[in-house]
Amino acid sequence: MTSTGVILLQGDAAGVLPMFLLLFFLLFLGIVLLIVAVKTIKIVPQATVMLVERLGRFSRVASSGLNILVPFLDKPRAVYWTNTRGGATSIDLREQYIDLPPQPVITRDNVTIHGDSVVYWQITDPIKAVYEMNDLVGGIVQLTITGMRAVMGDMDLDHTLSQRDQINSKLRIILDEATDKWGVKVTRVDVKNINPPEDVRVTMEKQMTAERNRRALVLQAEGERQAAITRAEGEKQAAVTRSEGEKQSNILQAEGLAQARLRQAEAESQAISQVAQAMQEHGNPAQYLITTRYIESLRDMTKSNNAKVIFMPVETSTMLSAVGTIKEMFSETGESRSSGDSQPPPPRQLKT
C-alpha cells in the first residue's frame, strides 16, 4: 500500500467519528426529552385522582384528564396498600368492597364460630386517605375483624344466627366512625356466613326438630280447640234459632186461637142477642142458655162407649118443664114441630 492510500483511509475515519458522535448525541437527547415528557404529561382516568408533591411536600390534587407537571420538581405520590398494586399513583374514588375470609369468633356463651363478611367502602377525601393512614385497606380489614368479634362476642349463639341485620348495622356504625378521619365512607357491611362447630350444628338440628314437632302438636291442639268452639257455637246458634222458631210458632198459634175465640165469642154474642130479642116476651134468655148447655153436656156423656148408667139430677122435672116452655115458644113463632110432639116425653125410669 502506498502512502497516498493511507492518507485516504485516515481521512475517512476522521469523517465517520463525528457522525457517530452526532447520532449518539441525538439519541441521548431524544431519550432525555422522552423522560421529561413522561414526567411532565400525566393523564388521569375518570373517577380517579392523583396526589402531586413538589419537593416531597403535597402540592395539589390532579383530577381526571390531562395534567402538566414540572419535571424533576413535581412527583405523583405512590400508595402501597394491601391487595393493591404496589407503587400505584392513581387513587380510585369509586365504591369498592373487601371480601374478608372466615374469622374465628367466640360468642357470649363460649361457642367458637367462624364468620365472614363483605365491607363496601368509598374514598371521600383522597388527601386524608393517603396521609392519615399508611395502609388504608389493611386498616379497614383489621377494623372489620375486631368489630365483628366485639359485636358477636356480646351476643348468644342463637341471637348471632337470627339477628344478622343488627350485626350488620352495628358493624357499619363502628367502621364508619373509625374510618371517618381517614377520608373513607363505609356504606354497607354484610355478614355472609356464620358457621358453628359440627357438634353444635347437630345439636341445633335436633333442637329444631323437637321444636317443630312441638309446634305441630300445639297447632293441632289449637285447631281441635277452634273446631270444638266452632261446633259449640254452631249448636248454640241452632238451638237459639230453633227456640226462636218455636217461640214464633207458639205466638202465632196463640194469636190464631185468640182470633178464633174472639170470632166465636162475637158469634155467640150475636146469637145470644138474637135469642134475647126473640125471648123478650115469652121467656127468660138466661134459663134458655143454661138449659141448652145442660142438654149438650148430657149428649156428650151419652156418646161415650163406657157410659152404661146416666145419673139424672133431682131437678129433672124443672128441666123438662123448661124444655116444654122452649117448645111452646117455637110453636108460636112458626118453628115448632107438630102438636103431637109438643107433649113432654114420659119420664124415664131412673136408676139409683
Tab-separated table of C-alpha atoms in Angstrom:
chain	number	residue	atom	x	y	z
A	1	MET	CA	0.000	0.000	0.000
A	2	THR	CA	1.263	3.436	-0.898
A	3	SER	CA	1.396	6.479	1.259
A	4	THR	CA	-1.417	8.047	-0.724
A	5	GLY	CA	-3.813	5.205	0.214
A	6	VAL	CA	-3.008	5.512	3.868
A	7	ILE	CA	-3.805	9.184	3.843
A	8	LEU	CA	-7.214	8.484	2.258
A	9	LEU	CA	-8.176	5.895	4.930
A	10	GLN	CA	-7.216	8.243	7.715
A	11	GLY	CA	-9.438	10.926	6.183
A	12	ASP	CA	-12.498	8.592	6.029
A	13	ALA	CA	-12.045	7.520	9.655
A	14	ALA	CA	-11.869	11.113	10.751
A	15	GLY	CA	-15.194	11.827	8.962
A	16	VAL	CA	-17.123	8.817	10.431
A	17	LEU	CA	-16.269	9.609	14.074
A	18	PRO	CA	-18.001	12.986	14.216
A	19	MET	CA	-21.047	11.457	12.520
A	20	PHE	CA	-21.239	8.713	15.141
A	21	LEU	CA	-20.911	11.199	17.938
A	22	LEU	CA	-23.708	13.284	16.414
A	23	LEU	CA	-26.039	10.293	16.202
A	24	PHE	CA	-25.287	9.333	19.787
A	25	PHE	CA	-25.984	12.857	20.968
A	26	LEU	CA	-29.279	12.963	19.124
A	27	LEU	CA	-30.314	9.625	20.599
A	28	PHE	CA	-29.431	10.787	24.092
A	29	LEU	CA	-31.322	13.991	23.576
A	30	GLY	CA	-34.405	12.066	22.399
A	31	ILE	CA	-34.317	9.822	25.437
A	32	VAL	CA	-33.991	12.825	27.729
A	33	LEU	CA	-36.899	14.545	26.032
A	34	LEU	CA	-38.986	11.415	26.304
A	35	ILE	CA	-38.257	11.112	30.006
A	36	VAL	CA	-39.068	14.764	30.501
A	37	ALA	CA	-42.318	14.326	28.592
A	38	VAL	CA	-43.250	11.300	30.661
A	39	LYS	CA	-42.605	13.184	33.852
A	40	THR	CA	-44.360	16.295	32.602
A	41	ILE	CA	-47.537	14.946	30.983
A	42	LYS	CA	-49.876	12.848	33.176
A	43	ILE	CA	-53.264	11.539	32.022
A	44	VAL	CA	-55.574	10.637	34.905
A	45	PRO	CA	-58.555	8.291	34.163
A	46	GLN	CA	-62.187	9.114	35.013
A	47	ALA	CA	-63.255	8.712	38.681
A	48	THR	CA	-59.578	8.733	39.648
A	49	VAL	CA	-57.304	11.346	41.185
A	50	MET	CA	-53.568	11.757	41.662
A	51	LEU	CA	-51.761	13.498	44.509
A	52	VAL	CA	-48.888	15.710	43.293
A	53	GLU	CA	-45.989	16.501	45.598
A	54	ARG	CA	-43.370	19.186	44.935
A	55	LEU	CA	-40.024	18.511	46.521
A	56	GLY	CA	-41.604	15.953	48.867
A	57	ARG	CA	-44.464	18.171	50.032
A	58	PHE	CA	-48.108	17.961	48.986
A	59	SER	CA	-48.843	20.435	46.202
A	60	ARG	CA	-52.211	19.720	44.600
A	61	VAL	CA	-54.740	17.085	43.534
A	62	ALA	CA	-54.626	16.182	39.845
A	63	SER	CA	-58.159	15.402	38.667
A	64	SER	CA	-59.182	13.241	35.709
A	65	GLY	CA	-57.883	14.334	32.294
A	66	LEU	CA	-54.583	15.860	31.067
A	67	ASN	CA	-52.278	17.266	33.761
A	68	ILE	CA	-48.885	19.023	33.282
A	69	LEU	CA	-46.223	18.617	35.976
A	70	VAL	CA	-42.986	20.476	36.461
A	71	PRO	CA	-40.277	17.947	35.648
A	72	PHE	CA	-37.869	16.992	38.411
A	73	LEU	CA	-39.845	19.139	40.863
A	74	ASP	CA	-43.387	17.642	40.847
A	75	LYS	CA	-43.850	13.962	41.562
A	76	PRO	CA	-47.021	11.817	41.935
A	77	ARG	CA	-47.455	10.249	45.340
A	78	ALA	CA	-47.401	6.458	45.191
A	79	VAL	CA	-49.510	4.331	47.595
A	80	TYR	CA	-48.734	0.884	48.980
A	81	TRP	CA	-51.986	-0.620	50.228
A	82	THR	CA	-52.931	-4.216	50.921
A	83	ASN	CA	-54.402	-6.064	47.912
A	84	THR	CA	-53.426	-3.218	45.553
A	85	ARG	CA	-50.615	-2.867	43.030
A	86	GLY	CA	-47.558	-1.526	44.828
A	87	GLY	CA	-46.404	1.956	43.818
A	88	ALA	CA	-49.726	2.936	42.192
A	89	THR	CA	-50.171	6.653	41.820
A	90	SER	CA	-53.882	6.697	40.912
A	91	ILE	CA	-56.480	6.707	43.688
A	92	ASP	CA	-59.866	5.204	42.752
A	93	LEU	CA	-62.846	7.226	44.011
A	94	ARG	CA	-65.446	4.594	43.132
A	95	GLU	CA	-67.160	2.409	45.716
A	96	GLN	CA	-65.104	-0.691	46.442
A	97	TYR	CA	-65.536	-3.839	48.504
A	98	ILE	CA	-63.348	-6.077	50.643
A	99	ASP	CA	-64.237	-9.762	50.949
A	100	LEU	CA	-62.921	-10.996	54.280
A	101	PRO	CA	-62.157	-14.700	54.816
A	102	PRO	CA	-63.848	-16.570	57.705
A	103	GLN	CA	-62.626	-15.448	61.107
A	104	PRO	CA	-62.986	-17.281	64.456
A	105	VAL	CA	-65.324	-15.520	66.880
A	106	ILE	CA	-66.241	-16.525	70.450
A	107	THR	CA	-69.840	-15.748	71.428
A	108	ARG	CA	-71.050	-14.778	74.879
A	109	ASP	CA	-71.999	-18.400	75.691
A	110	ASN	CA	-68.439	-19.547	74.824
A	111	VAL	CA	-69.151	-21.095	71.418
A	112	THR	CA	-66.484	-20.627	68.748
A	113	ILE	CA	-67.961	-19.841	65.361
A	114	HIS	CA	-66.471	-18.763	62.046
A	115	GLY	CA	-67.919	-15.779	60.229
A	116	ASP	CA	-67.024	-13.978	57.037
A	117	SER	CA	-68.241	-10.605	55.821
A	118	VAL	CA	-68.117	-8.124	52.952
A	119	VAL	CA	-67.374	-4.417	53.503
A	120	TYR	CA	-68.371	-1.777	50.956
A	121	TRP	CA	-66.418	1.480	51.242
A	122	GLN	CA	-65.606	4.603	49.233
A	123	ILE	CA	-62.880	7.250	49.455
A	124	THR	CA	-64.385	10.690	50.021
A	125	ASP	CA	-61.159	12.592	50.803
A	126	PRO	CA	-58.078	11.257	48.959
A	127	ILE	CA	-55.694	13.546	50.886
A	128	LYS	CA	-56.728	12.044	54.221
A	129	ALA	CA	-56.805	8.541	52.741
A	130	VAL	CA	-53.103	8.859	51.760
A	131	TYR	CA	-51.616	10.986	54.525
A	132	GLU	CA	-53.703	9.950	57.555
A	133	MET	CA	-53.304	6.159	57.152
A	134	ASN	CA	-50.294	4.216	55.928
A	135	ASP	CA	-52.252	1.141	54.735
A	136	LEU	CA	-55.873	2.117	54.215
A	137	VAL	CA	-57.162	-1.255	53.017
A	138	GLY	CA	-55.301	-3.170	55.720
A	139	GLY	CA	-56.691	-0.817	58.365
A	140	ILE	CA	-60.268	-1.384	57.165
A	141	VAL	CA	-59.727	-5.165	57.208
A	142	GLN	CA	-58.402	-5.158	60.771
A	143	LEU	CA	-61.180	-2.833	61.960
A	144	THR	CA	-63.792	-5.149	60.447
A	145	ILE	CA	-62.325	-8.229	62.114
A	146	THR	CA	-62.084	-6.639	65.553
A	147	GLY	CA	-65.520	-5.015	65.230
A	148	MET	CA	-67.137	-8.314	64.233
A	149	ARG	CA	-65.565	-10.058	67.209
A	150	ALA	CA	-66.725	-7.296	69.522
A	151	VAL	CA	-70.319	-7.321	68.250
A	152	MET	CA	-70.742	-11.105	68.117
A	153	GLY	CA	-68.946	-11.548	71.435
A	154	ASP	CA	-71.760	-9.670	73.187
A	155	MET	CA	-74.454	-11.971	71.756
A	156	ASP	CA	-75.520	-15.559	72.338
A	157	LEU	CA	-75.245	-18.128	69.576
A	158	ASP	CA	-78.985	-18.108	68.894
A	159	HIS	CA	-79.069	-14.326	68.644
A	160	THR	CA	-75.981	-14.347	66.436
A	161	LEU	CA	-77.647	-16.686	63.956
A	162	SER	CA	-81.010	-14.910	63.953
A	163	GLN	CA	-80.070	-11.209	64.156
A	164	ARG	CA	-77.753	-10.616	61.217
A	165	ASP	CA	-79.352	-7.284	60.396
A	166	GLN	CA	-78.497	-5.998	63.860
A	167	ILE	CA	-74.901	-7.251	63.493
A	168	ASN	CA	-74.552	-5.567	60.091
A	169	SER	CA	-75.916	-2.285	61.416
A	170	LYS	CA	-73.592	-2.223	64.436
A	171	LEU	CA	-70.554	-3.117	62.324
A	172	ARG	CA	-71.313	-0.379	59.819
A	173	ILE	CA	-71.607	2.229	62.570
A	174	ILE	CA	-68.312	1.121	64.183
A	175	LEU	CA	-66.397	1.151	60.887
A	176	ASP	CA	-67.919	4.408	59.687
A	177	GLU	CA	-66.959	6.217	62.886
A	178	ALA	CA	-63.408	4.799	62.884
A	179	THR	CA	-62.688	5.497	59.200
A	180	ASP	CA	-64.175	8.983	59.094
A	181	LYS	CA	-60.804	10.589	59.913
A	182	TRP	CA	-59.241	8.550	57.085
A	183	GLY	CA	-61.497	10.146	54.492
A	184	VAL	CA	-63.446	6.915	53.928
A	185	LYS	CA	-67.210	6.300	53.985
A	186	VAL	CA	-68.336	2.760	54.864
A	187	THR	CA	-71.637	2.323	53.039
A	188	ARG	CA	-72.561	-1.267	53.887
A	189	VAL	CA	-71.384	-4.296	55.859
A	190	ASP	CA	-72.853	-7.761	55.222
A	191	VAL	CA	-72.127	-10.897	57.221
A	192	LYS	CA	-72.280	-13.691	54.652
A	193	ASN	CA	-71.849	-16.921	56.603
A	194	ILE	CA	-71.823	-17.907	60.260
A	195	ASN	CA	-70.636	-21.484	60.723
A	196	PRO	CA	-70.925	-23.076	64.195
A	197	PRO	CA	-68.949	-26.223	65.144
A	198	GLU	CA	-70.184	-29.577	63.858
A	199	ASP	CA	-71.369	-30.897	67.249
A	200	VAL	CA	-73.218	-27.658	67.923
A	201	ARG	CA	-74.810	-27.800	64.483
A	202	VAL	CA	-76.052	-31.369	65.072
A	203	THR	CA	-77.453	-30.375	68.463
A	204	MET	CA	-79.194	-27.368	66.935
A	205	GLU	CA	-80.761	-29.548	64.240
A	206	LYS	CA	-82.126	-31.927	66.885
A	207	GLN	CA	-83.418	-28.983	68.883
A	208	MET	CA	-85.064	-27.550	65.788
A	209	THR	CA	-86.699	-30.908	65.011
A	210	ALA	CA	-88.080	-31.138	68.542
A	211	GLU	CA	-89.294	-27.546	68.349
A	212	ARG	CA	-91.061	-28.197	65.058
A	213	ASN	CA	-92.747	-31.293	66.495
A	214	ARG	CA	-93.879	-29.262	69.482
A	215	ARG	CA	-95.246	-26.543	67.238
A	216	ALA	CA	-97.070	-29.152	65.170
A	217	LEU	CA	-98.713	-30.596	68.295
A	218	VAL	CA	-99.602	-27.122	69.534
A	219	LEU	CA	-101.096	-26.183	66.188
A	220	GLN	CA	-103.069	-29.434	66.067
A	221	ALA	CA	-104.419	-28.882	69.574
A	222	GLU	CA	-105.257	-25.291	68.716
A	223	GLY	CA	-107.069	-26.437	65.594
A	224	GLU	CA	-109.082	-29.000	67.540
A	225	ARG	CA	-109.952	-26.375	70.141
A	226	GLN	CA	-111.083	-23.933	67.491
A	227	ALA	CA	-113.107	-26.668	65.806
A	228	ALA	CA	-114.797	-27.573	69.115
A	229	ILE	CA	-115.552	-23.922	69.792
A	230	THR	CA	-116.955	-23.515	66.294
A	231	ARG	CA	-119.151	-26.616	66.661
A	232	ALA	CA	-120.390	-25.438	70.055
A	233	GLU	CA	-121.187	-22.007	68.671
A	234	GLY	CA	-122.991	-23.627	65.746
A	235	GLU	CA	-125.041	-25.838	68.059
A	236	LYS	CA	-125.788	-22.838	70.259
A	237	GLN	CA	-126.900	-20.794	67.295
A	238	ALA	CA	-129.010	-23.702	66.026
A	239	ALA	CA	-130.649	-24.101	69.447
A	240	VAL	CA	-131.313	-20.385	69.623
A	241	THR	CA	-132.771	-20.474	66.123
A	242	ARG	CA	-134.992	-23.462	66.993
A	243	SER	CA	-136.153	-21.788	70.193
A	244	GLU	CA	-136.851	-18.608	68.296
A	245	GLY	CA	-138.810	-20.577	65.705
A	246	GLU	CA	-140.829	-22.407	68.367
A	247	LYS	CA	-141.451	-19.108	70.109
A	248	GLN	CA	-142.731	-17.516	66.927
A	249	SER	CA	-144.823	-20.610	66.201
A	250	ASN	CA	-146.393	-20.553	69.669
A	251	ILE	CA	-147.023	-16.839	69.362
A	252	LEU	CA	-148.716	-17.285	66.000
A	253	GLN	CA	-150.710	-20.267	67.287
A	254	ALA	CA	-151.795	-18.315	70.365
A	255	GLU	CA	-152.724	-15.368	68.201
A	256	GLY	CA	-154.737	-17.724	65.957
A	257	LEU	CA	-156.538	-19.245	68.943
A	258	ALA	CA	-157.211	-15.791	70.325
A	259	GLN	CA	-158.634	-14.659	67.000
A	260	ALA	CA	-160.740	-17.838	66.810
A	261	ARG	CA	-162.057	-17.323	70.322
A	262	LEU	CA	-162.796	-13.689	69.576
A	263	ARG	CA	-164.686	-14.677	66.448
A	264	GLN	CA	-166.511	-17.428	68.359
A	265	ALA	CA	-167.331	-15.017	71.168
A	266	GLU	CA	-168.615	-12.481	68.665
A	267	ALA	CA	-170.774	-15.174	67.048
A	268	GLU	CA	-172.081	-16.306	70.432
A	269	SER	CA	-172.723	-12.697	71.379
A	270	GLN	CA	-174.743	-12.150	68.241
A	271	ALA	CA	-176.616	-15.438	68.799
A	272	ILE	CA	-177.375	-14.523	72.404
A	273	SER	CA	-178.546	-11.094	71.331
A	274	GLN	CA	-180.905	-12.583	68.765
A	275	VAL	CA	-182.206	-15.149	71.302
A	276	ALA	CA	-182.674	-12.431	73.877
A	277	GLN	CA	-184.591	-10.308	71.385
A	278	ALA	CA	-186.771	-13.285	70.407
A	279	MET	CA	-187.488	-14.228	74.026
A	280	GLN	CA	-188.187	-10.802	75.435
A	281	GLU	CA	-191.925	-11.516	75.669
A	282	HIS	CA	-192.078	-15.334	76.017
A	283	GLY	CA	-189.301	-16.487	78.344
A	284	ASN	CA	-186.052	-15.978	80.199
A	285	PRO	CA	-182.988	-15.960	77.917
A	286	ALA	CA	-180.604	-16.965	80.713
A	287	GLN	CA	-182.633	-20.022	81.550
A	288	TYR	CA	-182.703	-20.947	77.887
A	289	LEU	CA	-178.917	-20.789	77.575
A	290	ILE	CA	-178.347	-22.821	80.748
A	291	THR	CA	-180.771	-25.478	79.585
A	292	THR	CA	-179.118	-25.655	76.176
A	293	ARG	CA	-175.656	-26.119	77.713
A	294	TYR	CA	-177.052	-28.763	80.027
A	295	ILE	CA	-178.561	-30.735	77.177
A	296	GLU	CA	-175.319	-30.592	75.207
A	297	SER	CA	-173.436	-31.942	78.202
A	298	LEU	CA	-175.822	-34.839	78.538
A	299	ARG	CA	-175.450	-35.589	74.817
A	300	ASP	CA	-171.686	-35.736	75.161
A	301	MET	CA	-171.998	-38.102	78.083
A	302	THR	CA	-174.188	-40.494	76.107
A	303	LYS	CA	-171.672	-40.637	73.252
A	304	SER	CA	-169.073	-42.327	75.446
A	305	ASN	CA	-168.673	-46.101	74.843
A	306	ASN	CA	-168.199	-46.794	78.562
A	307	ALA	CA	-171.377	-44.954	79.659
A	308	LYS	CA	-173.825	-47.583	80.993
A	309	VAL	CA	-175.741	-45.572	83.605
A	310	ILE	CA	-176.869	-41.968	83.327
A	311	PHE	CA	-177.390	-40.079	86.586
A	312	MET	CA	-180.151	-37.542	86.339
A	313	PRO	CA	-180.247	-34.701	88.844
A	314	VAL	CA	-183.142	-34.037	91.208
A	315	GLU	CA	-184.218	-31.013	89.222
A	316	THR	CA	-185.125	-33.148	86.220
A	317	SER	CA	-188.773	-32.153	86.329
A	318	THR	CA	-187.832	-28.497	86.317
A	319	MET	CA	-185.554	-29.043	83.365
A	320	LEU	CA	-188.252	-30.921	81.468
A	321	SER	CA	-190.754	-28.143	82.129
A	322	ALA	CA	-188.215	-25.663	80.762
A	323	VAL	CA	-187.879	-27.792	77.640
A	324	GLY	CA	-191.622	-27.715	77.237
A	325	THR	CA	-191.606	-23.959	77.543
A	326	ILE	CA	-188.995	-23.708	74.777
A	327	LYS	CA	-191.054	-25.916	72.502
A	328	GLU	CA	-194.163	-23.795	73.099
A	329	MET	CA	-192.213	-20.683	72.183
A	330	PHE	CA	-191.005	-22.218	68.905
A	331	SER	CA	-194.563	-23.358	68.092
A	332	GLU	CA	-195.813	-19.816	68.423
A	333	THR	CA	-193.115	-18.399	66.144
A	334	GLY	CA	-193.786	-20.994	63.452
A	335	GLU	CA	-190.593	-23.012	64.009
A	336	SER	CA	-192.010	-25.695	66.346
A	337	ARG	CA	-192.795	-29.225	65.336
A	338	SER	CA	-196.267	-30.784	65.150
A	339	SER	CA	-198.644	-30.506	68.055
A	340	GLY	CA	-198.191	-34.190	68.908
A	341	ASP	CA	-194.572	-33.696	69.528
A	342	SER	CA	-195.150	-30.685	71.830
A	343	GLN	CA	-196.207	-33.049	74.623
A	344	PRO	CA	-193.389	-33.653	77.047
A	345	PRO	CA	-191.984	-37.135	76.808
A	346	PRO	CA	-192.869	-39.592	79.510
A	347	PRO	CA	-190.411	-39.604	82.296
A	348	ARG	CA	-187.756	-42.309	82.157
A	349	GLN	CA	-187.192	-44.745	84.847
A	350	LEU	CA	-184.130	-43.612	86.691
A	351	LYS	CA	-181.662	-45.956	88.241
A	352	THR	CA	-180.368	-45.032	91.593
